Amino acid sequence: RAGEVATQLGVRAFPTLDALLGEVDAVSIVVPTTSHHGVASAALRAGKHVFIEKPLTETQQQIFDFIRNY
């Protein structure tokens, strides 16, 4: 489905998050809140600039993980 939408919009689809992160300098995290921590953590580990929509994470502990690790 991603390929179909990419073709319609004239953009590139990536098969995985890692493939995307290998091609960009920054990401905007716009996924369900339950996925914010995992996706943002992967991007930060890859050294990318990250913008995350609100709420930042599901739990305070996940926020503390960001502060401690990144």
PDB file of C-alpha atoms in Angstrom, residues 15 21 26 31 45-46 57 59-60 69:
ATOM      1  CA  PRO A  15      10.265  -0.696   3.276  1.00  0.00           C
ATOM      2  CA  LEU A  21      16.631   6.535   8.774  1.00  0.00           C
ATOM      3  CA  ALA A  26      15.517  14.511  10.562  1.00  0.00           C
ATOM      4  CA  VAL A  31       2.438   7.595  14.659  1.00  0.00           C
ATOM      5  CA  ARG A  45      20.040   6.137  18.186  1.00  0.00           C
ATOM      6  CA  ALA A  46      20.620   6.745  14.478  1.00  0.00           C
ATOM      7  CA  THR A  57       5.231   9.280  25.180  1.00  0.00           C
ATOM      8  CA  THR A  59       4.521   7.127  30.318  1.00  0.00           C
ATOM      9  CA  GLN A  60       6.761   9.364  32.362  1.00  0.00           C
ATOM     10  CA  ASN A  69      19.884   8.138  26.972  1.00  0.00           C
TER      11      ASN A  69
END
